[in-house]
């Protein structure tokens, strides 16, 4: 898998092998725009990040971010749940998607050890972005479901407001293409 930005804006996309990265927010420059004379614009908490391309910023990340002690997972990879990871500054989430009992979940290999509905997890990220519009989140998704099922979960998790915002900024939205 690889990502290609529409209109040649490749700096805002990340290339991956077998997994893929998706910026959930619009690029730094667009997301952090501040035309007023108010406080300086901040992107992920720092003004100096606002003009940098995505691939020139280091982000704190969590491997198997969904697998955590707070939610009672057996053999968890992380101590805290997704909300707490966001509060602690994690901005890259390595997650695994699975089809289990007819639904799409985030699980680490075996959903019996712990799981969260994919749509619910994406809702957590959406809610964070609603209250932190100048932040950028990225995902490395190890898909054990189809690309169409992943896309459907993203669509289901966002409101009409988010859908129109993405359409109006389509020049900065990355498309997943199969190689």
mmCIF file with all atom_site columns, C-alpha atoms in Angstrom:
data_model
loop_
_atom_site.group_PDB
_atom_site.id
_atom_site.type_symbol
_atom_site.label_atom_id
_atom_site.label_alt_id
_atom_site.label_comp_id
_atom_site.label_asym_id
_atom_site.label_entity_id
_atom_site.label_seq_id
_atom_site.pdbx_PDB_ins_code
_atom_site.Cartn_x
_atom_site.Cartn_y
_atom_site.Cartn_z
_atom_site.occupancy
_atom_site.B_iso_or_equiv
_atom_site.pdbx_formal_charge
_atom_site.auth_seq_id
_atom_site.auth_comp_id
_atom_site.auth_asym_id
_atom_site.auth_atom_id
_atom_site.pdbx_PDB_model_num
ATOM 1   C CA . UNK A 1 1   ? 0.000   0.000   0.000  1.00 0.00 ? 1   UNK A CA 1
ATOM 2   C CA . UNK A 1 2   ? 1.055   3.565   -0.490 1.00 0.00 ? 2   UNK A CA 1
ATOM 3   C CA . UNK A 1 3   ? -0.535  6.976   -0.272 1.00 0.00 ? 3   UNK A CA 1
ATOM 4   C CA . UNK A 1 4   ? -0.681  9.651   -2.858 1.00 0.00 ? 4   UNK A CA 1
ATOM 5   C CA . UNK A 1 5   ? -1.972  13.123  -2.185 1.00 0.00 ? 5   UNK A CA 1
ATOM 6   C CA . UNK A 1 6   ? -4.348  14.693  -4.644 1.00 0.00 ? 6   UNK A CA 1
ATOM 7   C CA . UNK A 1 7   ? -3.015  17.691  -6.590 1.00 0.00 ? 7   UNK A CA 1
ATOM 8   C CA . UNK A 1 8   ? 0.589   16.647  -5.945 1.00 0.00 ? 8   UNK A CA 1
ATOM 9   C CA . UNK A 1 9   ? 0.698   17.546  -2.250 1.00 0.00 ? 9   UNK A CA 1
ATOM 10  C CA . UNK A 1 10  ? 2.800   14.511  -1.375 1.00 0.00 ? 10  UNK A CA 1
ATOM 11  C CA . UNK A 1 11  ? 4.564   16.118  1.609  1.00 0.00 ? 11  UNK A CA 1
ATOM 12  C CA . UNK A 1 12  ? 1.442   15.562  3.688  1.00 0.00 ? 12  UNK A CA 1
ATOM 13  C CA . UNK A 1 13  ? 1.302   11.817  3.090  1.00 0.00 ? 13  UNK A CA 1
ATOM 14  C CA . UNK A 1 14  ? 3.313   8.967   4.530  1.00 0.00 ? 14  UNK A CA 1
ATOM 15  C CA . UNK A 1 15  ? 4.524   5.919   2.652  1.00 0.00 ? 15  UNK A CA 1
ATOM 16  C CA . UNK A 1 16  ? 4.313   2.514   4.327  1.00 0.00 ? 16  UNK A CA 1
ATOM 17  C CA . UNK A 1 17  ? 4.811   -1.174  3.578  1.00 0.00 ? 17  UNK A CA 1
ATOM 18  C CA . UNK A 1 18  ? 1.935   -3.533  4.506  1.00 0.00 ? 18  UNK A CA 1
ATOM 19  C CA . UNK A 1 19  ? 0.625   -0.877  6.844  1.00 0.00 ? 19  UNK A CA 1
ATOM 20  C CA . UNK A 1 20  ? -0.443  2.613   5.996  1.00 0.00 ? 20  UNK A CA 1
ATOM 21  C CA . UNK A 1 21  ? -0.492  6.025   7.610  1.00 0.00 ? 21  UNK A CA 1
ATOM 22  C CA . UNK A 1 22  ? -3.469  8.368   7.360  1.00 0.00 ? 22  UNK A CA 1
ATOM 23  C CA . UNK A 1 23  ? -3.379  11.956  8.550  1.00 0.00 ? 23  UNK A CA 1
ATOM 24  C CA . UNK A 1 24  ? -6.787  12.503  10.157 1.00 0.00 ? 24  UNK A CA 1
ATOM 25  C CA . UNK A 1 25  ? -6.362  16.258  10.277 1.00 0.00 ? 25  UNK A CA 1
ATOM 26  C CA . UNK A 1 26  ? -5.744  18.613  7.413  1.00 0.00 ? 26  UNK A CA 1
ATOM 27  C CA . UNK A 1 27  ? -2.050  19.437  6.904  1.00 0.00 ? 27  UNK A CA 1
ATOM 28  C CA . UNK A 1 28  ? -0.294  21.651  9.436  1.00 0.00 ? 28  UNK A CA 1
ATOM 29  C CA . UNK A 1 29  ? -0.438  24.826  7.390  1.00 0.00 ? 29  UNK A CA 1
ATOM 30  C CA . UNK A 1 30  ? -4.167  24.494  6.706  1.00 0.00 ? 30  UNK A CA 1
ATOM 31  C CA . UNK A 1 31  ? -5.128  23.219  10.150 1.00 0.00 ? 31  UNK A CA 1
ATOM 32  C CA . UNK A 1 32  ? -3.084  25.807  12.001 1.00 0.00 ? 32  UNK A CA 1
ATOM 33  C CA . UNK A 1 33  ? -3.973  28.848  9.958  1.00 0.00 ? 33  UNK A CA 1
ATOM 34  C CA . UNK A 1 34  ? -4.542  31.889  12.128 1.00 0.00 ? 34  UNK A CA 1
ATOM 35  C CA . UNK A 1 35  ? -5.253  35.133  10.321 1.00 0.00 ? 35  UNK A CA 1
ATOM 36  C CA . UNK A 1 36  ? -6.074  37.113  13.466 1.00 0.00 ? 36  UNK A CA 1
ATOM 37  C CA . UNK A 1 37  ? -3.689  39.166  15.558 1.00 0.00 ? 37  UNK A CA 1
ATOM 38  C CA . UNK A 1 38  ? -4.511  36.986  18.587 1.00 0.00 ? 38  UNK A CA 1
ATOM 39  C CA . UNK A 1 39  ? -2.164  34.504  20.205 1.00 0.00 ? 39  UNK A CA 1
ATOM 40  C CA . UNK A 1 40  ? 0.422   32.859  17.952 1.00 0.00 ? 40  UNK A CA 1
ATOM 41  C CA . UNK A 1 41  ? -0.770  29.821  16.046 1.00 0.00 ? 41  UNK A CA 1
ATOM 42  C CA . UNK A 1 42  ? 0.316   26.500  17.493 1.00 0.00 ? 42  UNK A CA 1
ATOM 43  C CA . UNK A 1 43  ? 0.450   23.153  15.715 1.00 0.00 ? 43  UNK A CA 1
ATOM 44  C CA . UNK A 1 44  ? 0.658   20.136  17.994 1.00 0.00 ? 44  UNK A CA 1
ATOM 45  C CA . UNK A 1 45  ? 1.566   22.664  20.662 1.00 0.00 ? 45  UNK A CA 1
ATOM 46  C CA . UNK A 1 46  ? 4.456   24.401  18.859 1.00 0.00 ? 46  UNK A CA 1
ATOM 47  C CA . UNK A 1 47  ? 4.444   27.388  16.502 1.00 0.00 ? 47  UNK A CA 1
ATOM 48  C CA . UNK A 1 48  ? 7.596   26.212  14.715 1.00 0.00 ? 48  UNK A CA 1
ATOM 49  C CA . UNK A 1 49  ? 5.769   23.083  13.497 1.00 0.00 ? 49  UNK A CA 1
ATOM 50  C CA . UNK A 1 50  ? 3.072   24.958  11.593 1.00 0.00 ? 50  UNK A CA 1
ATOM 51  C CA . UNK A 1 51  ? 5.056   25.449  8.395  1.00 0.00 ? 51  UNK A CA 1
ATOM 52  C CA . UNK A 1 52  ? 6.810   22.062  8.342  1.00 0.00 ? 52  UNK A CA 1
ATOM 53  C CA . UNK A 1 53  ? 5.707   19.282  6.018  1.00 0.00 ? 53  UNK A CA 1
ATOM 54  C CA . UNK A 1 54  ? 4.285   16.213  7.721  1.00 0.00 ? 54  UNK A CA 1
ATOM 55  C CA . UNK A 1 55  ? 7.390   14.131  7.019  1.00 0.00 ? 55  UNK A CA 1
ATOM 56  C CA . UNK A 1 56  ? 9.657   16.639  8.819  1.00 0.00 ? 56  UNK A CA 1
ATOM 57  C CA . UNK A 1 57  ? 7.966   16.436  12.237 1.00 0.00 ? 57  UNK A CA 1
ATOM 58  C CA . UNK A 1 58  ? 8.584   13.782  14.889 1.00 0.00 ? 58  UNK A CA 1
ATOM 59  C CA . UNK A 1 59  ? 5.479   12.443  16.612 1.00 0.00 ? 59  UNK A CA 1
ATOM 60  C CA . UNK A 1 60  ? 5.067   10.325  19.747 1.00 0.00 ? 60  UNK A CA 1
ATOM 61  C CA . UNK A 1 61  ? 3.509   7.014   18.736 1.00 0.00 ? 61  UNK A CA 1
ATOM 62  C CA . UNK A 1 62  ? 1.992   3.947   20.387 1.00 0.00 ? 62  UNK A CA 1
ATOM 63  C CA . UNK A 1 63  ? 2.329   0.422   18.957 1.00 0.00 ? 63  UNK A CA 1
ATOM 64  C CA . UNK A 1 64  ? -0.911  -1.562  19.273 1.00 0.00 ? 64  UNK A CA 1
ATOM 65  C CA . UNK A 1 65  ? -2.366  1.587   20.807 1.00 0.00 ? 65  UNK A CA 1
ATOM 66  C CA . UNK A 1 66  ? -5.789  0.022   21.301 1.00 0.00 ? 66  UNK A CA 1
ATOM 67  C CA . UNK A 1 67  ? -4.400  -2.773  23.521 1.00 0.00 ? 67  UNK A CA 1
ATOM 68  C CA . UNK A 1 68  ? -4.295  -1.284  27.038 1.00 0.00 ? 68  UNK A CA 1
ATOM 69  C CA . UNK A 1 69  ? -4.602  -2.017  30.746 1.00 0.00 ? 69  UNK A CA 1
ATOM 70  C CA . UNK A 1 70  ? -7.209  0.699   31.413 1.00 0.00 ? 70  UNK A CA 1
ATOM 71  C CA . UNK A 1 71  ? -9.764  -1.169  29.294 1.00 0.00 ? 71  UNK A CA 1
ATOM 72  C CA . UNK A 1 72  ? -8.849  -4.570  30.801 1.00 0.00 ? 72  UNK A CA 1
ATOM 73  C CA . UNK A 1 73  ? -7.109  -6.167  27.815 1.00 0.00 ? 73  UNK A CA 1
ATOM 74  C CA . UNK A 1 74  ? -5.221  -9.384  28.514 1.00 0.00 ? 74  UNK A CA 1
ATOM 75  C CA . UNK A 1 75  ? -1.490  -8.992  27.734 1.00 0.00 ? 75  UNK A CA 1
ATOM 76  C CA . UNK A 1 76  ? -1.818  -5.272  26.873 1.00 0.00 ? 76  UNK A CA 1
ATOM 77  C CA . UNK A 1 77  ? 0.801   -3.310  24.954 1.00 0.00 ? 77  UNK A CA 1
ATOM 78  C CA . UNK A 1 78  ? -0.096  0.040   26.537 1.00 0.00 ? 78  UNK A CA 1
ATOM 79  C CA . UNK A 1 79  ? -0.977  1.105   30.055 1.00 0.00 ? 79  UNK A CA 1
ATOM 80  C CA . UNK A 1 80  ? -3.602  3.697   29.135 1.00 0.00 ? 80  UNK A CA 1
ATOM 81  C CA . UNK A 1 81  ? -6.647  3.865   26.875 1.00 0.00 ? 81  UNK A CA 1
ATOM 82  C CA . UNK A 1 82  ? -6.817  5.940   23.687 1.00 0.00 ? 82  UNK A CA 1
ATOM 83  C CA . UNK A 1 83  ? -8.177  9.060   25.425 1.00 0.00 ? 83  UNK A CA 1
ATOM 84  C CA . UNK A 1 84  ? -5.339  9.041   27.967 1.00 0.00 ? 84  UNK A CA 1
ATOM 85  C CA . UNK A 1 85  ? -2.761  8.448   25.248 1.00 0.00 ? 85  UNK A CA 1
ATOM 86  C CA . UNK A 1 86  ? -4.098  11.506  23.399 1.00 0.00 ? 86  UNK A CA 1
ATOM 87  C CA . UNK A 1 87  ? -3.946  13.538  26.627 1.00 0.00 ? 87  UNK A CA 1
ATOM 88  C CA . UNK A 1 88  ? -0.329  12.418  27.121 1.00 0.00 ? 88  UNK A CA 1
ATOM 89  C CA . UNK A 1 89  ? 0.683   13.640  23.663 1.00 0.00 ? 89  UNK A CA 1
ATOM 90  C CA . UNK A 1 90  ? 0.596   10.481  21.549 1.00 0.00 ? 90  UNK A CA 1
ATOM 91  C CA . UNK A 1 91  ? -0.194  11.530  17.960 1.00 0.00 ? 91  UNK A CA 1
ATOM 92  C CA . UNK A 1 92  ? 0.641   8.390   15.939 1.00 0.00 ? 92  UNK A CA 1
ATOM 93  C CA . UNK A 1 93  ? -1.513  5.339   16.560 1.00 0.00 ? 93  UNK A CA 1
ATOM 94  C CA . UNK A 1 94  ? -0.478  1.923   15.279 1.00 0.00 ? 94  UNK A CA 1
ATOM 95  C CA . UNK A 1 95  ? -3.695  -0.093  15.244 1.00 0.00 ? 95  UNK A CA 1
ATOM 96  C CA . UNK A 1 96  ? -4.816  -3.507  13.963 1.00 0.00 ? 96  UNK A CA 1
ATOM 97  C CA . UNK A 1 97  ? -8.251  -3.997  12.379 1.00 0.00 ? 97  UNK A CA 1
ATOM 98  C CA . UNK A 1 98  ? -10.073 -7.343  12.409 1.00 0.00 ? 98  UNK A CA 1
ATOM 99  C CA . UNK A 1 99  ? -13.395 -8.838  11.381 1.00 0.00 ? 99  UNK A CA 1
ATOM 100 C CA . UNK A 1 100 ? -14.711 -10.729 14.394 1.00 0.00 ? 100 UNK A CA 1
ATOM 101 C CA . UNK A 1 101 ? -18.192 -12.176 14.761 1.00 0.00 ? 101 UNK A CA 1
ATOM 102 C CA . UNK A 1 102 ? -19.408 -10.110 11.798 1.00 0.00 ? 102 UNK A CA 1
ATOM 103 C CA . UNK A 1 103 ? -18.201 -6.700  13.016 1.00 0.00 ? 103 UNK A CA 1
ATOM 104 C CA . UNK A 1 104 ? -15.046 -4.612  12.572 1.00 0.00 ? 104 UNK A CA 1
ATOM 105 C CA . UNK A 1 105 ? -12.855 -4.292  15.634 1.00 0.00 ? 105 UNK A CA 1
ATOM 106 C CA . UNK A 1 106 ? -9.469  -3.144  16.812 1.00 0.00 ? 106 UNK A CA 1
ATOM 107 C CA . UNK A 1 107 ? -7.807  -6.246  18.240 1.00 0.00 ? 107 UNK A CA 1
ATOM 108 C CA . UNK A 1 108 ? -4.271  -7.506  18.629 1.00 0.00 ? 108 UNK A CA 1
ATOM 109 C CA . UNK A 1 109 ? -4.285  -10.898 16.891 1.00 0.00 ? 109 UNK A CA 1
ATOM 110 C CA . UNK A 1 110 ? -7.075  -12.437 19.020 1.00 0.00 ? 110 UNK A CA 1
ATOM 111 C CA . UNK A 1 111 ? -10.158 -10.384 19.805 1.00 0.00 ? 111 UNK A CA 1
ATOM 112 C CA . UNK A 1 112 ? -10.837 -12.619 22.817 1.00 0.00 ? 112 UNK A CA 1
ATOM 113 C CA . UNK A 1 113 ? -7.885  -10.879 24.535 1.00 0.00 ? 113 UNK A CA 1
ATOM 114 C CA . UNK A 1 114 ? -9.438  -7.448  24.140 1.00 0.00 ? 114 UNK A CA 1
ATOM 115 C CA . UNK A 1 115 ? -11.214 -5.392  21.522 1.00 0.00 ? 115 UNK A CA 1
ATOM 116 C CA . UNK A 1 116 ? -12.842 -2.066  20.751 1.00 0.00 ? 116 UNK A CA 1
ATOM 117 C CA . UNK A 1 117 ? -15.243 -1.438  17.867 1.00 0.00 ? 117 UNK A CA 1
ATOM 118 C CA . UNK A 1 118 ? -13.346 0.344   15.098 1.00 0.00 ? 118 UNK A CA 1
ATOM 119 C CA . UNK A 1 119 ? -16.083 2.966   14.719 1.00 0.00 ? 119 UNK A CA 1
ATOM 120 C CA . UNK A 1 120 ? -15.951 3.720   18.476 1.00 0.00 ? 120 UNK A CA 1
ATOM 121 C CA . UNK A 1 121 ? -12.165 4.170   18.396 1.00 0.00 ? 121 UNK A CA 1
ATOM 122 C CA . UNK A 1 122 ? -12.431 6.487   15.395 1.00 0.00 ? 122 UNK A CA 1
ATOM 123 C CA . UNK A 1 123 ? -15.106 8.422   17.306 1.00 0.00 ? 123 UNK A CA 1
ATOM 124 C CA . UNK A 1 124 ? -12.604 8.967   20.138 1.00 0.00 ? 124 UNK A CA 1
ATOM 125 C CA . UNK A 1 125 ? -10.144 10.451  17.643 1.00 0.00 ? 125 UNK A CA 1
ATOM 126 C CA . UNK A 1 126 ? -12.891 12.542  16.003 1.00 0.00 ? 126 UNK A CA 1
ATOM 127 C CA . UNK A 1 127 ? -13.968 13.946  19.386 1.00 0.00 ? 127 UNK A CA 1
ATOM 128 C CA . UNK A 1 128 ? -10.349 14.832  20.173 1.00 0.00 ? 128 UNK A CA 1
ATOM 129 C CA . UNK A 1 129 ? -9.986  16.620  16.825 1.00 0.00 ? 129 UNK A CA 1
ATOM 130 C CA . UNK A 1 130 ? -13.205 18.552  17.500 1.00 0.00 ? 130 UNK A CA 1
ATOM 131 C CA . UNK A 1 131 ? -11.655 20.016  20.647 1.00 0.00 ? 131 UNK A CA 1
ATOM 132 C CA . UNK A 1 132 ? -8.065  20.227  19.317 1.00 0.00 ? 132 UNK A CA 1
ATOM 133 C CA . UNK A 1 133 ? -8.400  21.468  15.723 1.00 0.00 ? 133 UNK A CA 1
ATOM 134 C CA . UNK A 1 134 ? -4.717  22.433  15.397 1.00 0.00 ? 134 UNK A CA 1
ATOM 135 C CA . UNK A 1 135 ? -3.459  18.948  16.182 1.00 0.00 ? 135 UNK A CA 1
ATOM 136 C CA . UNK A 1 136 ? -2.474  16.333  13.621 1.00 0.00 ? 136 UNK A CA 1
ATOM 137 C CA . UNK A 1 137 ? -3.050  12.638  14.189 1.00 0.00 ? 137 UNK A CA 1
ATOM 138 C CA . UNK A 1 138 ? -1.654  9.845   12.044 1.00 0.00 ? 138 UNK A CA 1
ATOM 139 C CA . UNK A 1 139 ? -2.519  6.175   11.923 1.00 0.00 ? 139 UNK A CA 1
ATOM 140 C CA . UNK A 1 140 ? -0.552  3.145   10.861 1.00 0.00 ? 140 UNK A CA 1
ATOM 141 C CA . UNK A 1 141 ? -3.278  0.625   10.171 1.00 0.00 ? 141 UNK A CA 1
ATOM 142 C CA . UNK A 1 142 ? -2.521  -3.072  9.914  1.00 0.00 ? 142 UNK A CA 1
ATOM 143 C CA . UNK A 1 143 ? -5.629  -4.105  8.022  1.00 0.00 ? 143 UNK A CA 1
ATOM 144 C CA . UNK A 1 144 ? -7.061  -7.565  8.521  1.00 0.00 ? 144 UNK A CA 1
ATOM 145 C CA . UNK A 1 145 ? -10.276 -6.278  6.918  1.00 0.00 ? 145 UNK A CA 1
ATOM 146 C CA . UNK A 1 146 ? -10.892 -4.944  3.429  1.00 0.00 ? 146 UNK A CA 1
ATOM 147 C CA . UNK A 1 147 ? -9.980  -1.400  2.450  1.00 0.00 ? 147 UNK A CA 1
ATOM 148 C CA . UNK A 1 148 ? -13.691 -0.825  1.776  1.00 0.00 ? 148 UNK A CA 1
ATOM 149 C CA . UNK A 1 149 ? -14.585 -1.882  5.346  1.00 0.00 ? 149 UNK A CA 1
ATOM 150 C CA . UNK A 1 150 ? -11.911 0.447   6.739  1.00 0.00 ? 150 UNK A CA 1
ATOM 151 C CA . UNK A 1 151 ? -13.209 3.333   4.645  1.00 0.00 ? 151 UNK A CA 1
ATOM 152 C CA . UNK A 1 152 ? -16.791 2.578   5.700  1.00 0.00 ? 152 UNK A CA 1
ATOM 153 C CA . UNK A 1 153 ? -15.779 2.790   9.379  1.00 0.00 ? 153 UNK A CA 1
ATOM 154 C CA . UNK A 1 154 ? -14.118 6.174   8.797  1.00 0.00 ? 154 UNK A CA 1
ATOM 155 C CA . UNK A 1 155 ? -17.238 7.438   7.035  1.00 0.00 ? 155 UNK A CA 1
ATOM 156 C CA . UNK A 1 156 ? -19.559 6.077   9.749  1.00 0.00 ? 156 UNK A CA 1
ATOM 157 C CA . UNK A 1 157 ? -17.490 7.649   12.528 1.00 0.00 ? 157 UNK A CA 1
ATOM 158 C CA . UNK A 1 158 ? -17.678 11.218  11.261 1.00 0.00 ? 158 UNK A CA 1
ATOM 159 C CA . UNK A 1 159 ? -20.617 13.554  11.280 1.00 0.00 ? 159 UNK A CA 1
ATOM 160 C CA . UNK A 1 160 ? -22.030 15.399  8.281  1.00 0.00 ? 160 UNK A CA 1
ATOM 161 C CA . UNK A 1 161 ? -19.948 18.421  9.385  1.00 0.00 ? 161 UNK A CA 1
ATOM 162 C CA . UNK A 1 162 ? -16.712 16.433  9.115  1.00 0.00 ? 162 UNK A CA 1
ATOM 163 C CA . UNK A 1 163 ? -17.709 14.985  5.758  1.00 0.00 ? 163 UNK A CA 1
ATOM 164 C CA . UNK A 1 164 ? -18.242 18.414  4.220  1.00 0.00 ? 164 UNK A CA 1
ATOM 165 C CA . UNK A 1 165 ? -15.014 19.708  5.779  1.00 0.00 ? 165 UNK A CA 1
ATOM 166 C CA . UNK A 1 166 ? -13.060 16.891  4.162  1.00 0.00 ? 166 UNK A CA 1
ATOM 167 C CA . UNK A 1 167 ? -14.735 17.498  0.812  1.00 0.00 ? 167 UNK A CA 1
ATOM 168 C CA . UNK A 1 168 ? -13.889 21.202  0.964  1.00 0.00 ? 168 UNK A CA 1
ATOM 169 C CA . UNK A 1 169 ? -10.231 20.358  1.672  1.00 0.00 ? 169 UNK A CA 1
ATOM 170 C CA . UNK A 1 170 ? -9.992  17.465  -0.757 1.00 0.00 ? 170 UNK A CA 1
ATOM 171 C CA . UNK A 1 171 ? -6.714  18.786  -2.121 1.00 0.00 ? 171 UNK A CA 1
ATOM 172 C CA . UNK A 1 172 ? -5.092  17.796  1.178  1.00 0.00 ? 172 UNK A CA 1
ATOM 173 C CA . UNK A 1 173 ? -6.782  14.430  1.667  1.00 0.00 ? 173 UNK A CA 1
ATOM 174 C CA . UNK A 1 174 ? -4.634  11.381  0.959  1.00 0.00 ? 174 UNK A CA 1
ATOM 175 C CA . UNK A 1 175 ? -6.039  8.545   -1.110 1.00 0.00 ? 175 UNK A CA 1
ATOM 176 C CA . UNK A 1 176 ? -5.137  4.927   -0.507 1.00 0.00 ? 176 UNK A CA 1
ATOM 177 C CA . UNK A 1 177 ? -4.086  3.273   -3.743 1.00 0.00 ? 177 UNK A CA 1
ATOM 178 C CA . UNK A 1 178 ? -3.323  -0.393  -4.256 1.00 0.00 ? 178 UNK A CA 1
ATOM 179 C CA . UNK A 1 179 ? 0.025   -1.134  -5.782 1.00 0.00 ? 179 UNK A CA 1
#
